[in-house]
């Protein structure tokens, strides 16, 4: 048995006690954690400084360093999150079905924790606090593995959170920590004890997890999001939305990667779009047809410009490259966007369902029927009408904290908050009933819903 | 690309149209199927006769032959099932969250089909009709693979059902059939196109499926169900329930396999239990302690008997065998039961969570607190108080048709009806909103629930 498996066995044993814990106890643990993090903030900041210094030594990019940093603002944020979580209703013990099968034989379907959850997350210390607290609120035991760049911060945060939870009365193994990369593979082999893995990180990393475990995995690898610009639409709105979806946070999974444009408006729309994309320094990768139409009109407008009409369009500074129909499965996560033309909405839907990643896709149209058709037939967690793909996020949806975004269709889908961390069980309360009496006809079911 | 993969690609393409189909259309298909099966019953019975003759030639056991048979009674049952299903509310398009994120930016969470489902089921022709109709009602495309013993019956039933569905207006690939065993492995490799596999069959078969695909699997391999007889309980009731749970249908996944008896009542309870089990020709496999206590008292009662007291207990005709603590993970599916003593309810809970299969477990007790503790801490799809484990079944729960019983905790759990065949998507309706405006503070969310 590996060390991780031994840990998982202990967690599995304690998960029963977690399932029976009261909302008061779980909330008391969250309160203690909040107090402890406040009291020990200087220790936390000192540990975080070690991680920041190591990052500086290793020449880690500034954007990444910003995420590693755990200062007073981040602390205030996580404490606000803890408070908000405490105020949410108990996700456990909710009765979702209450049916009398027969006199004195009552069936209830009741929400309960999933059990033991392994969470592997990126180098963001606030993620550790958020995930640990979501798991406590939902009565799950969590095995946490954070990014190695924040090892010192994670270690102190974990210790403070774990000790507070146990001091409040939760079982010793409600939270455990893994620190080494080797422990990830050990965790993936614990299918007998771990009920769910939630991986967050790069595509390649999440795919590796999905491909190497029998444990159910909730999350997403690719985020290849589309915007379809329909024939009848407000083209200025389309451009505003596209620019937002591409530039507002390029590294996000819900940033747009592919634009599908109705062929009927391509001649008019593409030059305007190309001009705006160029202003934002966005590189275009388009089919031959897209490149031809874009360049032709840009050349024409350059010519107009020389002829005296003022314009900031210029065929020279546009960054454009020709790709084939097979090149539309790339998640750029940068200032690059793929563009393809389609004959109609059905071709757009087919393209998205074939080449997309079932994450978030948007249609820009004035036609309500087309919008509804798109939203019914596109097989994605988020299907949007006239707005940016960047909205798909637990905070923007008003879920409070989120554990991640799922592109799977089994269990939770889209941004996942507390709801995705619970399952249910059927409780049947009897007075000695046996099935033989129902098979023989001596008794019969009346299936009366009680609520 | 294998033949099955080509089929799956076509099904995936048609799944978008299925998702957009109306309840009226899906119900119309069910009506046509019902009519067609009635009209063509003689053809169906003739094909079934071929299967029955082949079974007779191959010396198939009588119990199995009974399941292969598709006669007027079975036809009436499946037609009643089709009618009942048609009358159920549409499982699609249900709004489970309706929230205005901001003025003119409205989020709805709406139920939708899972997509493409592969169902591999046992040799029971009525199962084919039931599964196909559940998938149609829930808007899913289904690839069906039935048992080889009913190949002729399945072929004609599939043809009639498929042609009726297409004639009603559903897409060509809403239902497809696989006939050869090799196609199962091909299906398991189609993780890009198939969203869910539902296997029904032997433990070994289901485990093979679970271990050899990246596609989510809904079902159960083992059904190691327990009954815990607590210290304070109606012992006669306990015995009645145990006999029902073991004998009412021994081959069922919800039959009891292990009895846990509170040590405090063992001396009194075991002899009474052993006597009843012996009457029912049930073989006991117990720990050394169980065997000793049982035989000791049986010998004593045999002695009493010789001394004049009338009793039908006899140490000679009891079928009992000693096993160790490690032998409690067997699903007998026959007239054999394992028995172990425990010190208290917590030991019982630990045993069940460690050695069980998370299917259905029952406590027999007069103590309400113990019952609630057991039902909260036992990590199974069904947790019962004072009734037989055999009740865990979609029909008995009043779900109408069921596709199977799931012991997984992700997505559907326990008996799975229509609810387990749907997922949801988030639809976001905007008017040009971009995330940049919310990041800059120009706009802000108000998250107002609309229902």
Tab-separated table of C-alpha atoms in Angstrom, chain B residues 7-189:
chain	number	residue	atom	x	y	z
B	7	UNK	CA	-22.145	4.475	-36.160
B	8	UNK	CA	-21.320	6.530	-33.065
B	9	UNK	CA	-20.243	9.490	-35.211
B	10	UNK	CA	-23.583	9.430	-37.012
B	11	UNK	CA	-25.446	9.142	-33.730
B	12	UNK	CA	-23.517	12.073	-32.265
B	13	UNK	CA	-24.496	14.154	-35.285
B	14	UNK	CA	-28.165	13.222	-34.879
B	15	UNK	CA	-28.101	13.768	-31.126
B	16	UNK	CA	-28.410	17.545	-31.652
B	17	UNK	CA	-31.701	17.037	-33.465
B	18	UNK	CA	-32.891	14.696	-30.723
B	19	UNK	CA	-32.073	17.402	-28.167
B	20	UNK	CA	-34.255	19.857	-30.069
B	21	UNK	CA	-37.166	17.435	-30.530
B	22	UNK	CA	-40.476	18.237	-28.895
B	23	UNK	CA	-42.184	16.096	-26.268
B	24	UNK	CA	-45.078	15.679	-28.723
B	25	UNK	CA	-42.761	14.185	-31.334
B	26	UNK	CA	-41.090	11.831	-28.858
B	27	UNK	CA	-44.491	10.736	-27.519
B	28	UNK	CA	-45.788	10.238	-31.050
B	29	UNK	CA	-42.850	7.896	-31.645
B	30	UNK	CA	-43.771	5.919	-28.511
B	31	UNK	CA	-47.368	5.650	-29.738
B	32	UNK	CA	-46.268	4.361	-33.131
B	33	UNK	CA	-43.976	1.819	-31.486
B	34	UNK	CA	-46.807	0.562	-29.297
B	35	UNK	CA	-49.099	0.218	-32.326
B	36	UNK	CA	-46.436	-1.454	-34.433
B	37	UNK	CA	-45.557	-4.029	-31.784
B	38	UNK	CA	-49.235	-4.898	-31.455
B	39	UNK	CA	-49.709	-5.164	-35.214
B	40	UNK	CA	-46.625	-7.286	-35.785
B	41	UNK	CA	-46.931	-9.514	-32.743
B	42	UNK	CA	-47.107	-12.763	-34.690
B	43	UNK	CA	-43.838	-11.951	-36.449
B	44	UNK	CA	-42.237	-11.166	-33.092
B	45	UNK	CA	-43.484	-14.381	-31.498
B	46	UNK	CA	-42.203	-16.391	-34.487
B	47	UNK	CA	-38.730	-14.880	-34.124
B	48	UNK	CA	-38.839	-15.472	-30.382
B	49	UNK	CA	-39.670	-19.114	-31.052
B	50	UNK	CA	-36.372	-19.443	-32.944
B	51	UNK	CA	-34.498	-18.168	-29.910
B	52	UNK	CA	-36.386	-20.496	-27.592
B	53	UNK	CA	-35.643	-23.479	-29.849
B	54	UNK	CA	-31.966	-22.581	-29.957
B	55	UNK	CA	-31.974	-22.287	-26.157
B	56	UNK	CA	-33.566	-25.719	-25.840
B	57	UNK	CA	-30.955	-27.193	-28.188
B	58	UNK	CA	-28.179	-25.604	-26.152
B	59	UNK	CA	-29.615	-26.911	-22.895
B	60	UNK	CA	-30.139	-23.451	-21.423
B	61	UNK	CA	-31.478	-23.545	-17.850
B	62	UNK	CA	-35.228	-23.221	-17.394
B	63	UNK	CA	-34.943	-20.024	-15.339
B	64	UNK	CA	-33.081	-18.377	-18.215
B	65	UNK	CA	-35.508	-19.627	-20.836
B	66	UNK	CA	-38.309	-17.978	-18.873
B	67	UNK	CA	-36.544	-14.654	-19.323
B	68	UNK	CA	-35.959	-15.188	-23.055
B	69	UNK	CA	-39.621	-15.822	-23.697
B	70	UNK	CA	-41.572	-12.995	-25.296
B	71	UNK	CA	-45.247	-13.867	-25.362
B	72	UNK	CA	-48.574	-12.046	-25.208
B	73	UNK	CA	-48.127	-11.277	-21.510
B	74	UNK	CA	-44.694	-9.742	-22.028
B	75	UNK	CA	-46.026	-7.786	-25.007
B	76	UNK	CA	-48.911	-6.470	-22.920
B	77	UNK	CA	-46.431	-5.457	-20.207
B	78	UNK	CA	-44.132	-3.547	-22.536
B	79	UNK	CA	-47.099	-1.835	-24.216
B	80	UNK	CA	-48.412	-0.787	-20.794
B	81	UNK	CA	-44.927	0.528	-20.053
B	82	UNK	CA	-44.901	2.561	-23.290
B	83	UNK	CA	-48.254	4.091	-22.410
B	84	UNK	CA	-47.132	4.925	-18.877
B	85	UNK	CA	-43.921	6.505	-20.161
B	86	UNK	CA	-45.857	8.651	-22.630
B	87	UNK	CA	-47.948	10.009	-19.788
B	88	UNK	CA	-44.934	11.092	-17.752
B	89	UNK	CA	-44.029	14.785	-17.914
B	90	UNK	CA	-41.324	15.795	-20.388
B	91	UNK	CA	-37.974	15.326	-18.604
B	92	UNK	CA	-36.394	17.875	-20.970
B	93	UNK	CA	-36.638	21.654	-20.888
B	94	UNK	CA	-37.236	21.801	-17.136
B	95	UNK	CA	-35.959	25.087	-15.734
B	96	UNK	CA	-34.040	24.323	-12.531
B	97	UNK	CA	-32.535	27.791	-12.082
B	98	UNK	CA	-33.733	31.117	-13.477
B	99	UNK	CA	-31.622	34.073	-12.411
B	100	UNK	CA	-31.220	37.593	-13.697
B	101	UNK	CA	-27.492	38.275	-13.370
B	102	UNK	CA	-28.034	41.915	-14.293
B	103	UNK	CA	-30.644	43.938	-16.150
B	104	UNK	CA	-31.164	42.155	-19.479
B	105	UNK	CA	-28.745	39.316	-18.714
B	106	UNK	CA	-30.689	36.235	-17.734
B	107	UNK	CA	-29.314	32.817	-16.820
B	108	UNK	CA	-31.398	29.646	-17.020
B	109	UNK	CA	-30.344	26.133	-16.124
B	110	UNK	CA	-32.395	23.770	-18.244
B	111	UNK	CA	-32.546	19.982	-18.420
B	112	UNK	CA	-31.419	18.387	-21.686
B	113	UNK	CA	-30.498	14.908	-22.932
B	114	UNK	CA	-27.101	13.412	-22.155
B	115	UNK	CA	-26.530	12.713	-25.860
B	116	UNK	CA	-25.393	9.292	-27.035
B	117	UNK	CA	-25.823	6.382	-24.643
B	118	UNK	CA	-24.536	2.849	-25.115
B	119	UNK	CA	-26.629	0.239	-23.344
B	120	UNK	CA	-25.443	-3.330	-23.032
B	121	UNK	CA	-28.097	-5.528	-21.521
B	122	UNK	CA	-28.936	-9.088	-20.676
B	123	UNK	CA	-30.928	-11.539	-22.782
B	124	UNK	CA	-34.405	-10.219	-22.044
B	125	UNK	CA	-36.355	-8.940	-25.056
B	126	UNK	CA	-38.565	-6.719	-22.891
B	127	UNK	CA	-35.389	-4.940	-21.715
B	128	UNK	CA	-34.743	-3.816	-25.294
B	129	UNK	CA	-38.183	-2.226	-25.588
B	130	UNK	CA	-37.930	-0.623	-22.163
B	131	UNK	CA	-34.453	0.848	-22.713
B	132	UNK	CA	-35.183	2.082	-26.239
B	133	UNK	CA	-38.351	3.811	-25.092
B	134	UNK	CA	-36.690	5.433	-22.052
B	135	UNK	CA	-33.967	6.812	-24.329
B	136	UNK	CA	-36.530	8.165	-26.802
B	137	UNK	CA	-38.587	9.811	-24.061
B	138	UNK	CA	-35.434	11.458	-22.673
B	139	UNK	CA	-34.220	12.597	-26.128
B	140	UNK	CA	-31.091	10.465	-26.143
B	141	UNK	CA	-29.630	8.495	-29.018
B	142	UNK	CA	-29.084	4.910	-27.903
B	143	UNK	CA	-26.799	2.200	-29.197
B	144	UNK	CA	-28.321	-1.076	-28.026
B	145	UNK	CA	-26.513	-4.387	-27.554
B	146	UNK	CA	-28.640	-7.194	-26.195
B	147	UNK	CA	-27.769	-10.716	-25.123
B	148	UNK	CA	-26.883	-13.179	-27.875
B	149	UNK	CA	-29.483	-15.727	-26.695
B	150	UNK	CA	-32.254	-13.436	-27.954
B	151	UNK	CA	-30.636	-12.323	-31.191
B	152	UNK	CA	-33.664	-13.083	-33.400
B	153	UNK	CA	-36.186	-11.473	-31.088
B	154	UNK	CA	-33.945	-8.441	-30.578
B	155	UNK	CA	-33.462	-8.001	-34.315
B	156	UNK	CA	-37.164	-7.874	-35.123
B	157	UNK	CA	-38.007	-5.740	-32.056
B	158	UNK	CA	-35.230	-3.314	-32.909
B	159	UNK	CA	-36.359	-3.035	-36.529
B	160	UNK	CA	-39.976	-2.377	-35.589
B	161	UNK	CA	-39.043	0.162	-32.912
B	162	UNK	CA	-36.462	1.961	-35.022
B	163	UNK	CA	-38.657	2.175	-38.096
B	164	UNK	CA	-41.593	3.464	-36.035
B	165	UNK	CA	-39.440	6.132	-34.397
B	166	UNK	CA	-38.066	7.326	-37.731
B	167	UNK	CA	-41.516	7.230	-39.327
B	168	UNK	CA	-42.738	9.450	-36.500
B	169	UNK	CA	-40.062	11.978	-37.396
B	170	UNK	CA	-37.073	11.184	-35.177
B	171	UNK	CA	-33.641	11.167	-36.860
B	172	UNK	CA	-32.370	7.995	-38.536
B	173	UNK	CA	-29.655	7.371	-35.926
B	174	UNK	CA	-31.750	7.920	-32.813
B	175	UNK	CA	-31.457	4.182	-32.237
B	176	UNK	CA	-28.778	1.820	-33.493
B	177	UNK	CA	-28.142	-1.795	-32.751
B	178	UNK	CA	-24.970	-3.783	-32.165
B	179	UNK	CA	-25.158	-7.540	-32.463
B	180	UNK	CA	-21.681	-8.992	-32.178
B	181	UNK	CA	-19.641	-9.255	-29.017
B	182	UNK	CA	-16.659	-7.594	-30.735
B	183	UNK	CA	-18.721	-4.445	-31.104
B	184	UNK	CA	-18.733	-4.023	-27.322
B	185	UNK	CA	-14.996	-3.368	-27.221
B	186	UNK	CA	-15.344	-1.071	-30.220
B	187	UNK	CA	-18.050	0.829	-28.368
B	188	UNK	CA	-15.860	1.203	-25.284
B	189	UNK	CA	-13.257	3.009	-27.427
